[in-house]
PDB file of C-alpha atoms and ligand atoms in Angstrom:
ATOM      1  CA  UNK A  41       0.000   0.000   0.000  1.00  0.00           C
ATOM      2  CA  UNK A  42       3.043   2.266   0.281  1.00  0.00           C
ATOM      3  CA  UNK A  43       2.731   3.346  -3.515  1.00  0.00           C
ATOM      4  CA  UNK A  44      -0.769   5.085  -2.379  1.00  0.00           C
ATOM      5  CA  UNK A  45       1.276   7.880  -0.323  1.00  0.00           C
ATOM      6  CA  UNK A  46       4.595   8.202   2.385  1.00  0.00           C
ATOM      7  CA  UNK A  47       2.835   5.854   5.103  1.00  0.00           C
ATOM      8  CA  UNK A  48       2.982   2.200   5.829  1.00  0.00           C
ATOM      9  CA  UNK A  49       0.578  -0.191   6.921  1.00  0.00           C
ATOM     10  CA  UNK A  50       1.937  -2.201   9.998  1.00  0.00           C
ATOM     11  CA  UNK A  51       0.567  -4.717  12.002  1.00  0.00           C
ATOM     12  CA  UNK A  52       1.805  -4.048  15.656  1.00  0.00           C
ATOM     13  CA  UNK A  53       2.042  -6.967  18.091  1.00  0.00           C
ATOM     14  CA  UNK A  54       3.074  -7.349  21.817  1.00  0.00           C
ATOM     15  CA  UNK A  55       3.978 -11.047  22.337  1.00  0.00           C
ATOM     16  CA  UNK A  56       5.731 -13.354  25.081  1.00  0.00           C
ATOM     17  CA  UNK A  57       8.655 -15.073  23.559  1.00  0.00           C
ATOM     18  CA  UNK A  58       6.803 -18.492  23.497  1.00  0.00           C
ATOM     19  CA  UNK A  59       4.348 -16.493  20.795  1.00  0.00           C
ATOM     20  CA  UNK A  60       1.125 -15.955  22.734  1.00  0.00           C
ATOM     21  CA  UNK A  61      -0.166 -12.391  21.716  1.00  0.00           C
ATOM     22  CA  UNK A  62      -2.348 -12.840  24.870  1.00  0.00           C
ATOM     23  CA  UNK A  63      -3.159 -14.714  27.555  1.00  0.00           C
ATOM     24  CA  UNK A  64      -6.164 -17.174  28.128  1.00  0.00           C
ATOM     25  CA  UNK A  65      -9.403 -14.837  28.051  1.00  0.00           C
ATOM     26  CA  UNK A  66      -7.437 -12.263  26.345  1.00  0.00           C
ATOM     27  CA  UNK A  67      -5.629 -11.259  28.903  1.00  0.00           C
ATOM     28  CA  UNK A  68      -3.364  -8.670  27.866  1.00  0.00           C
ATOM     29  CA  UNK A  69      -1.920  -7.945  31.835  1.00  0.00           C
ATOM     30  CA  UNK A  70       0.627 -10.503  30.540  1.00  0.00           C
ATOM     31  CA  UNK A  71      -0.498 -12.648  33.703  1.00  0.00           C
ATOM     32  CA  UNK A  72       1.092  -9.809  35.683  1.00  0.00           C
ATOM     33  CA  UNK A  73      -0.514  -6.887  35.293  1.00  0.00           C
ATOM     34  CA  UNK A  74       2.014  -5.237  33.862  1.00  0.00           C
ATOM     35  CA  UNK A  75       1.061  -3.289  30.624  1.00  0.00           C
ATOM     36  CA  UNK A  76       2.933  -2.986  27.840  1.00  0.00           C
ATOM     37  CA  UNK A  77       3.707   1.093  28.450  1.00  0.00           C
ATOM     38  CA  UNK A  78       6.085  -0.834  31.015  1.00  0.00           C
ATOM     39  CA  UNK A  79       7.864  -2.873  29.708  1.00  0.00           C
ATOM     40  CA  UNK A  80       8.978  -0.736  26.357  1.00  0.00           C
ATOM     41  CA  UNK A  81      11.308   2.322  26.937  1.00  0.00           C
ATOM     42  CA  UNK A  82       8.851   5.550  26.989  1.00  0.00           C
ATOM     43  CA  UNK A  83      10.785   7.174  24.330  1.00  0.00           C
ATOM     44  CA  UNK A  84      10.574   3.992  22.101  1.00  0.00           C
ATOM     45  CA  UNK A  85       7.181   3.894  22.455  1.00  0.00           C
ATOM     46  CA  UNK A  86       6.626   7.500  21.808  1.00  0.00           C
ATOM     47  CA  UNK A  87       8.508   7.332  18.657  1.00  0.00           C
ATOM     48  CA  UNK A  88       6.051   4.596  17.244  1.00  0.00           C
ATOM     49  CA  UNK A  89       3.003   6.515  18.271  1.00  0.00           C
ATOM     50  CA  UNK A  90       4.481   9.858  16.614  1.00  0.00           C
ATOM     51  CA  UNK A  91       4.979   7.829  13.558  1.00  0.00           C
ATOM     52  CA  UNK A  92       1.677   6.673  13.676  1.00  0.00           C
ATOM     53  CA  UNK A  93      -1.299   8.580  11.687  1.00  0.00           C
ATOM     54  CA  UNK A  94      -3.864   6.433  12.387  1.00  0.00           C
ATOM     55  CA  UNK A  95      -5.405   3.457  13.321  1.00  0.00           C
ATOM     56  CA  UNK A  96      -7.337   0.058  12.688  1.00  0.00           C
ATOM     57  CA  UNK A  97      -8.689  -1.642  15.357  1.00  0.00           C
ATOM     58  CA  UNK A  98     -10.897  -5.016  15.084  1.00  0.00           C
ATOM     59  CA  UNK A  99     -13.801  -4.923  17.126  1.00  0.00           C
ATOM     60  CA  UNK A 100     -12.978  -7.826  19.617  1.00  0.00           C
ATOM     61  CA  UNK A 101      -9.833  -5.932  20.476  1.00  0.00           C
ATOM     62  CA  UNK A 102     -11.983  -2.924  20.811  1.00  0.00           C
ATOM     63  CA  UNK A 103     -13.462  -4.612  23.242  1.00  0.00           C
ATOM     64  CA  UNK A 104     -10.457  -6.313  25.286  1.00  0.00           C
ATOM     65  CA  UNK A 105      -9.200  -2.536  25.550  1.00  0.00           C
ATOM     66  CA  UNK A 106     -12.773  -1.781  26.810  1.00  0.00           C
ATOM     67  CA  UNK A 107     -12.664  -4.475  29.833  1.00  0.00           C
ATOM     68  CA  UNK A 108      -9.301  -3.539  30.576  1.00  0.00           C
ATOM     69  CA  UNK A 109     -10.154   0.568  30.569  1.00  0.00           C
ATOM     70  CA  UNK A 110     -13.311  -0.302  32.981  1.00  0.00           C
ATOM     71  CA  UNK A 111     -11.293  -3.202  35.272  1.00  0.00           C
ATOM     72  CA  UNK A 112      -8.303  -0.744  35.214  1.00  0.00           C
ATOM     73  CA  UNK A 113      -8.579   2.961  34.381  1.00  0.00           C
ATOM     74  CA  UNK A 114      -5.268   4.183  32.669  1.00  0.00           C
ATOM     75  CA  UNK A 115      -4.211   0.735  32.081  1.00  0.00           C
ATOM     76  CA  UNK A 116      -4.789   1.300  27.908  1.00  0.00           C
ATOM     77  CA  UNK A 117      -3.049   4.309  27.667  1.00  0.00           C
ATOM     78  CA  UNK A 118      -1.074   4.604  24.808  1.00  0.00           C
ATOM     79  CA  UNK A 119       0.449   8.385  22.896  1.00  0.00           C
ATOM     80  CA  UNK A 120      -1.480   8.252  19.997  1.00  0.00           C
ATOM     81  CA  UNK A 121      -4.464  10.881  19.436  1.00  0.00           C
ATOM     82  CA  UNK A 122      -5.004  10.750  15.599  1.00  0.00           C
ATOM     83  CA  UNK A 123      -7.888   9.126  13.944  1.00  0.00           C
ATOM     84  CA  UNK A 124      -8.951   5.991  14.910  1.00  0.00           C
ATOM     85  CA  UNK A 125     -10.871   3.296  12.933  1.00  0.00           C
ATOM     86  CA  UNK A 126     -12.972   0.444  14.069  1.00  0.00           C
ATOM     87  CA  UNK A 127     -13.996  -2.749  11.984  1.00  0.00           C
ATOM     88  CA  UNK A 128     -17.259  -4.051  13.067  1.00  0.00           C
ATOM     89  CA  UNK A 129     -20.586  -4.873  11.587  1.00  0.00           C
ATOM     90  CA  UNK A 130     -22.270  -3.818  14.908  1.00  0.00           C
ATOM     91  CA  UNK A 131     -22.519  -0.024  16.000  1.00  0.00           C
ATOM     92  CA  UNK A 132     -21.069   1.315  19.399  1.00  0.00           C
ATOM     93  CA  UNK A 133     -23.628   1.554  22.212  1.00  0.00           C
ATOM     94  CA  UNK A 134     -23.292   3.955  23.110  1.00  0.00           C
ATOM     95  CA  UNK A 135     -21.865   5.334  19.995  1.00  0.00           C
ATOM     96  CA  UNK A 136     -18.142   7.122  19.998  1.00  0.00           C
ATOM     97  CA  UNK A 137     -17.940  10.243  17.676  1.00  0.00           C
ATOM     98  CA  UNK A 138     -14.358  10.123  18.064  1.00  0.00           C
ATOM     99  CA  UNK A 139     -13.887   6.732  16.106  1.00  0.00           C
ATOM    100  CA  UNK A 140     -15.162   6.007  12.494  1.00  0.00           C
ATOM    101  CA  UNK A 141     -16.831   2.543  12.206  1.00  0.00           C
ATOM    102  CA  UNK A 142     -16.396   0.553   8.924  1.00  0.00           C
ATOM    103  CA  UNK A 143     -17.237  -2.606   8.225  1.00  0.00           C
ATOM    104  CA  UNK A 144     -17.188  -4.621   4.950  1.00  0.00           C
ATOM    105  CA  UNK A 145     -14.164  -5.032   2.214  1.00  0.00           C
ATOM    106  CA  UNK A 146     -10.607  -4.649   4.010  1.00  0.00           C
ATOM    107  CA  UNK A 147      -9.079  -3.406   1.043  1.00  0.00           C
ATOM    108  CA  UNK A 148     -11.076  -0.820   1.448  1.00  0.00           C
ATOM    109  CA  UNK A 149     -11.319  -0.245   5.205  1.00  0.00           C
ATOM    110  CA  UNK A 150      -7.041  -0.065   4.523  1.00  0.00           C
ATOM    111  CA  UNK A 151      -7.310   2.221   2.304  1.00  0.00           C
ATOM    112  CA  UNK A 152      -9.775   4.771   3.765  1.00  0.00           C
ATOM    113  CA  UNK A 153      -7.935   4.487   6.894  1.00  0.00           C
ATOM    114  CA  UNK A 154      -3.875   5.239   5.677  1.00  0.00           C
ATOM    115  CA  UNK A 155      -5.362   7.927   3.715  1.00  0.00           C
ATOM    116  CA  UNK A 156      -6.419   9.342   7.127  1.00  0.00           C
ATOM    117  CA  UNK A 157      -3.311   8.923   8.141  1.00  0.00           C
ATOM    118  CA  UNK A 158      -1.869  11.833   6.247  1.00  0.00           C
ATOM    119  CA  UNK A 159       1.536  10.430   4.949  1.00  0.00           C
ATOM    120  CA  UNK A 160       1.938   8.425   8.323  1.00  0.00           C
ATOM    121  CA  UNK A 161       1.866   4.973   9.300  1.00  0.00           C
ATOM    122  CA  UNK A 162      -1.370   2.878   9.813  1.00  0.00           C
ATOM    123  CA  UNK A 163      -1.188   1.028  12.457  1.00  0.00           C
ATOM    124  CA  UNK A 164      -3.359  -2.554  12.180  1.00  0.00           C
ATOM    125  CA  UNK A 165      -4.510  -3.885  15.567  1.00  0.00           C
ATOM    126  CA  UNK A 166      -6.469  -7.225  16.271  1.00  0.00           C
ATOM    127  CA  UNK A 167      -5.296 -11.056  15.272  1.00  0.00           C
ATOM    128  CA  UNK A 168      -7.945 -11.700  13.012  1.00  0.00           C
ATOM    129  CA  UNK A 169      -7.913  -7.952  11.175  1.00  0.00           C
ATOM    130  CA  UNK A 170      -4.010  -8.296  10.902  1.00  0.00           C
ATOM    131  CA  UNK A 171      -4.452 -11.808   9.464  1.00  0.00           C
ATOM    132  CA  UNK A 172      -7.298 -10.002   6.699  1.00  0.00           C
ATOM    133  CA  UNK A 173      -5.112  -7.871   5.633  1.00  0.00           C
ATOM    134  CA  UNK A 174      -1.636 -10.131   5.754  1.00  0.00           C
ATOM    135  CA  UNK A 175      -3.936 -12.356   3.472  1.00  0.00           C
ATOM    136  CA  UNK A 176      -4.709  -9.679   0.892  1.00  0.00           C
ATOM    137  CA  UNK A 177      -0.829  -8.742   0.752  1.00  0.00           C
ATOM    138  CA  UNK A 178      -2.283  -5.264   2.510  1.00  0.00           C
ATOM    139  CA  UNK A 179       1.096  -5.397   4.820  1.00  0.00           C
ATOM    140  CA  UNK A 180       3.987  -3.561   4.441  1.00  0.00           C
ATOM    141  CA  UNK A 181       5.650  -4.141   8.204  1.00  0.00           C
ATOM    142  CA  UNK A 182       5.772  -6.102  10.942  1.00  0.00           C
ATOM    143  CA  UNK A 183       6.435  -4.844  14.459  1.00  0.00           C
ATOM    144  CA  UNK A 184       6.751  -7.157  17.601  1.00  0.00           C
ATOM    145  CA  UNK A 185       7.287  -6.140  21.006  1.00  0.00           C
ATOM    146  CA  UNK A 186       8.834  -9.428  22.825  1.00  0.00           C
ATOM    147  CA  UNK A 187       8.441  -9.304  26.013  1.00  0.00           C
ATOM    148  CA  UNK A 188      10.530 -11.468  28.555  1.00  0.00           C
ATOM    149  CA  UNK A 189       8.220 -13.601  29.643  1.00  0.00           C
ATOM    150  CA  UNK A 190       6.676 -17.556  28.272  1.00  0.00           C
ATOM    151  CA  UNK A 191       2.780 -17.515  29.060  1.00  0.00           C
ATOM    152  CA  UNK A 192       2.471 -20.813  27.893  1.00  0.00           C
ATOM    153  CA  UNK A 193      -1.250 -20.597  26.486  1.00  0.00           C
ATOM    154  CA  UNK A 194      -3.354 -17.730  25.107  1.00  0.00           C
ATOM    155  CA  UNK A 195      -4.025 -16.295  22.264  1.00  0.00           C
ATOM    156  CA  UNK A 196      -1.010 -17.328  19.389  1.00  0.00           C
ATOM    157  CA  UNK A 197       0.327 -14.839  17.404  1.00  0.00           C
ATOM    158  CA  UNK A 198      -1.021 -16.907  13.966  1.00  0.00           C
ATOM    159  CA  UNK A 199      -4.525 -18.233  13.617  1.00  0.00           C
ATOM    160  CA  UNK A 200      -4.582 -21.757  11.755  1.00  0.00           C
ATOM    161  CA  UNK A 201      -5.222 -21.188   7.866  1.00  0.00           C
ATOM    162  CA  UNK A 202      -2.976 -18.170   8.210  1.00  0.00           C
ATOM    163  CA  UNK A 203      -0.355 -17.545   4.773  1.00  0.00           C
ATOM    164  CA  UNK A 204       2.984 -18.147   5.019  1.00  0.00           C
ATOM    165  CA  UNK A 205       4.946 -15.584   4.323  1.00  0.00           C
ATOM    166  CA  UNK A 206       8.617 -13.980   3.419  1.00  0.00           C
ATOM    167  CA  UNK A 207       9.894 -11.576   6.043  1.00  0.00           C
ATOM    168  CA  UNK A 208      12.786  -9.340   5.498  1.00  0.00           C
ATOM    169  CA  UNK A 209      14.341  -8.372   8.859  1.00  0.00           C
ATOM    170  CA  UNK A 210      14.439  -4.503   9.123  1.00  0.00           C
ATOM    171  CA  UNK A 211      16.296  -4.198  12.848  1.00  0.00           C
ATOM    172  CA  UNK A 212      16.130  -5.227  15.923  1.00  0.00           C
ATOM    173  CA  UNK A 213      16.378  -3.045  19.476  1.00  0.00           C
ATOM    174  CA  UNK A 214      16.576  -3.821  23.198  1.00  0.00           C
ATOM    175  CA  UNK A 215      13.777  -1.270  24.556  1.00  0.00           C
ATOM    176  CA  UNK A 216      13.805  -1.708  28.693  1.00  0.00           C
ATOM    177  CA  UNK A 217      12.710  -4.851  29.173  1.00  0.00           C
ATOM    178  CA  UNK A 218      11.056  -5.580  25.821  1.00  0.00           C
ATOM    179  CA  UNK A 219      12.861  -6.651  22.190  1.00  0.00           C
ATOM    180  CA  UNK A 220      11.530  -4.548  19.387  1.00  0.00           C
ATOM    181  CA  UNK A 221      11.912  -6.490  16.209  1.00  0.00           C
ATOM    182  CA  UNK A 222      10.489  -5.021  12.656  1.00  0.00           C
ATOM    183  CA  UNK A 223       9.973  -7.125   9.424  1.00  0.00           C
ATOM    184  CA  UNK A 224       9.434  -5.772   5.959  1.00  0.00           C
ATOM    185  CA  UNK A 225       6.768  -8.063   4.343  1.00  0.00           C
ATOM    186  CA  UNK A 226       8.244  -9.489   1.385  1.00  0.00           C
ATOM    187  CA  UNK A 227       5.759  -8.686  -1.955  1.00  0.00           C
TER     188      UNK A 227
HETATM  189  N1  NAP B 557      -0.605  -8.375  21.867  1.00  0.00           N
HETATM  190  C1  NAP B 557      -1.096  -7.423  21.123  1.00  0.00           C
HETATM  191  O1  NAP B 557      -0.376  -6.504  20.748  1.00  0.00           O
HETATM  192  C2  NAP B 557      -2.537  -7.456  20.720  1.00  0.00           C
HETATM  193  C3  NAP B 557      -3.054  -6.404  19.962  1.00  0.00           C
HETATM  194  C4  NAP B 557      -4.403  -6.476  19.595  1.00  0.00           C
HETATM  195  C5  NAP B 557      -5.172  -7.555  19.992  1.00  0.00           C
HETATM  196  N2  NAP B 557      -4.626  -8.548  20.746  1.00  0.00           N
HETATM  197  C6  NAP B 557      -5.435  -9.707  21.160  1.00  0.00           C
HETATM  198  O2  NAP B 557      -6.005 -10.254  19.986  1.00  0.00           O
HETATM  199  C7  NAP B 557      -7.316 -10.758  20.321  1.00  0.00           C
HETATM  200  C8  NAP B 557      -8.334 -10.029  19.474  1.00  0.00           C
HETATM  201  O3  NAP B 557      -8.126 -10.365  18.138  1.00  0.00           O
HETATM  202  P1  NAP B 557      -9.232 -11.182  17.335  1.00  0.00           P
HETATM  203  O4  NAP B 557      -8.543 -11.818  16.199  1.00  0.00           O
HETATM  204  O5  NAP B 557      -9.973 -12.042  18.273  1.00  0.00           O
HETATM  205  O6  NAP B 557     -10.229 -10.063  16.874  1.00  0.00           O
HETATM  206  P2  NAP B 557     -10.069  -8.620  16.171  1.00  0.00           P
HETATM  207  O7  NAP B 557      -9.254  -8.732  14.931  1.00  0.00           O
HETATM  208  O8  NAP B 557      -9.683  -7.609  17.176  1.00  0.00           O
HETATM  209  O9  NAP B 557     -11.616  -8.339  15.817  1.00  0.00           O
HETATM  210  C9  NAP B 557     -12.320  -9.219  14.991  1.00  0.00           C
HETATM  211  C10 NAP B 557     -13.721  -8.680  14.810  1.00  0.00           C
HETATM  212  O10 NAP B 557     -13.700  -7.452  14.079  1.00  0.00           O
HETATM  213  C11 NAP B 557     -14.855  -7.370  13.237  1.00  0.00           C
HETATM  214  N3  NAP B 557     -14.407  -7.404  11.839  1.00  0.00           N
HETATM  215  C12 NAP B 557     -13.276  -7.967  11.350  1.00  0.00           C
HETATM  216  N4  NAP B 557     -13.191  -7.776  10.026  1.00  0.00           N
HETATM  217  C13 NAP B 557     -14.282  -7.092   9.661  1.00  0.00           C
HETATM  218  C14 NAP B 557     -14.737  -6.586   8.418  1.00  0.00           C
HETATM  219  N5  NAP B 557     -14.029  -6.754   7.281  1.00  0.00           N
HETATM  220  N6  NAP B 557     -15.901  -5.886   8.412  1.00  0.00           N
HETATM  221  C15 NAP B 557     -16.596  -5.677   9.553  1.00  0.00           C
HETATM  222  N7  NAP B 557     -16.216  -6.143  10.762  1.00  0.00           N
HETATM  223  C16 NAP B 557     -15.055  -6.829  10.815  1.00  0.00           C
HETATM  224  C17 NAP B 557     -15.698  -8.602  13.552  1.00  0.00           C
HETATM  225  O11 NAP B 557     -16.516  -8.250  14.679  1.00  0.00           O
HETATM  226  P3  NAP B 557     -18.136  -8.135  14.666  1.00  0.00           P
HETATM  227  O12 NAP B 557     -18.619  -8.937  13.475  1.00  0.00           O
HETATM  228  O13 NAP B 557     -18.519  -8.701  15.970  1.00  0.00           O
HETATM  229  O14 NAP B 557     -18.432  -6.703  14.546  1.00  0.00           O
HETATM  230  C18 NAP B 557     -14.636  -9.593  14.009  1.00  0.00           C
HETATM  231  O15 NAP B 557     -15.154 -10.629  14.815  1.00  0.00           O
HETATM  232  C19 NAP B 557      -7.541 -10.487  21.782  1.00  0.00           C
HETATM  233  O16 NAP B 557      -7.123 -11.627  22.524  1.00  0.00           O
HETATM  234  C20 NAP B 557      -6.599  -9.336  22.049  1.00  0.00           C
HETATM  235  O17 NAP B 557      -6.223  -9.325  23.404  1.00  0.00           O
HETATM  236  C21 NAP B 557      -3.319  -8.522  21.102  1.00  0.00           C
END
């Protein structure tokens, strides 16, 4: 999608190094509590979310963050204030003016949403929206947050009937107590 302006499409992951993406339930307190905001380094993670322009969130992550934001206030917080974009073929109740649902082809919901995005990044967020859009080659980048810990069951970072596909390692940082690795996806 890069040839349709400046910003890339990545799919951003936080994942223990035995691959979960989340625990059993979705638990995304990493069995801990600890969010991800703690693990990275702040200026690591600020640097993402400044490169970020917008964002594409699948509606069962929507509603993880939800849980989370009522069980712990705060405990979603994440630097990024740009437009935000919601995949779901139900409306919010009550309904958010601040988020723009859309629901149907991906291709489309992609490119509506790096368009928003002004020349930034999109940022794609939820297993099964991530997995759309790796499937329609929609992916330019990668980016994992490993985190130092083996949760043993959860949510993998792959669903079964998910493409294989050709990374192309673009770098690799130590971030606190996190790993940040990126991968180009190769076209
Ligand atoms: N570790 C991390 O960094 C990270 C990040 C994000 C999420 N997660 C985890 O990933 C899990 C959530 O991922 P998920 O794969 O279950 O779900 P998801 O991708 O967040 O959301 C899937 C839902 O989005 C809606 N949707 C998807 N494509 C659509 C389309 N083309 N048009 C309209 N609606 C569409 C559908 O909901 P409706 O039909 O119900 O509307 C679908 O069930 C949770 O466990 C969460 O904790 C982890």
């Amino acid at each position: 999608m890069s040839d349709q302006g400046n910003g890339k499409v990545v799919v951003n992951r936080a994942m223990s190094l035995d691959g979960f993406i989340a625990g059993p339930g979705d638990d995304m307190g990493w069995g801990g509590k600890r969010s991800l905001a703690d693990y990275v380094a702040p200026e690591d993670f600020a640097a993402i979310a400044a490169a970020t322009g917008a964002m594409l969130v699948g509606r069962r992550t929507w509603e993880v963050g939800d849980k989370m934001e009522a069980e712990e206030p705060g405990s979603v917080d994440y630097p990024f204030s740009g437009p935000m974009f919601l995949l779901t073929h139900r409306p919010l109740d009550p309904p958010d003016p601040e988020v723009t649902i859309l629901t149907g082809d991906i291709g489309e919901a992609v490119a509506i949403a790096l368009d928003a995005a002004g020349g930034k990044d999109l940022e794609i967020l939820g297993a099964d929206v991530a997995a759309q859009c790796l499937q329609r080659g929609l992916v330019d980048e990668i980016l994992v947050y490993v985190l130092p810990l083996l949760l043993g069951d959860g949510v993998h970072f792959s669903a079964p009937g998910a493409p294989r596909l050709e990374l192309e390692p673009v770098s690799s940082i130590r971030s606190r107590d996190a790993t940040i690795l990126r991968f180009r996806v190769r076209k």
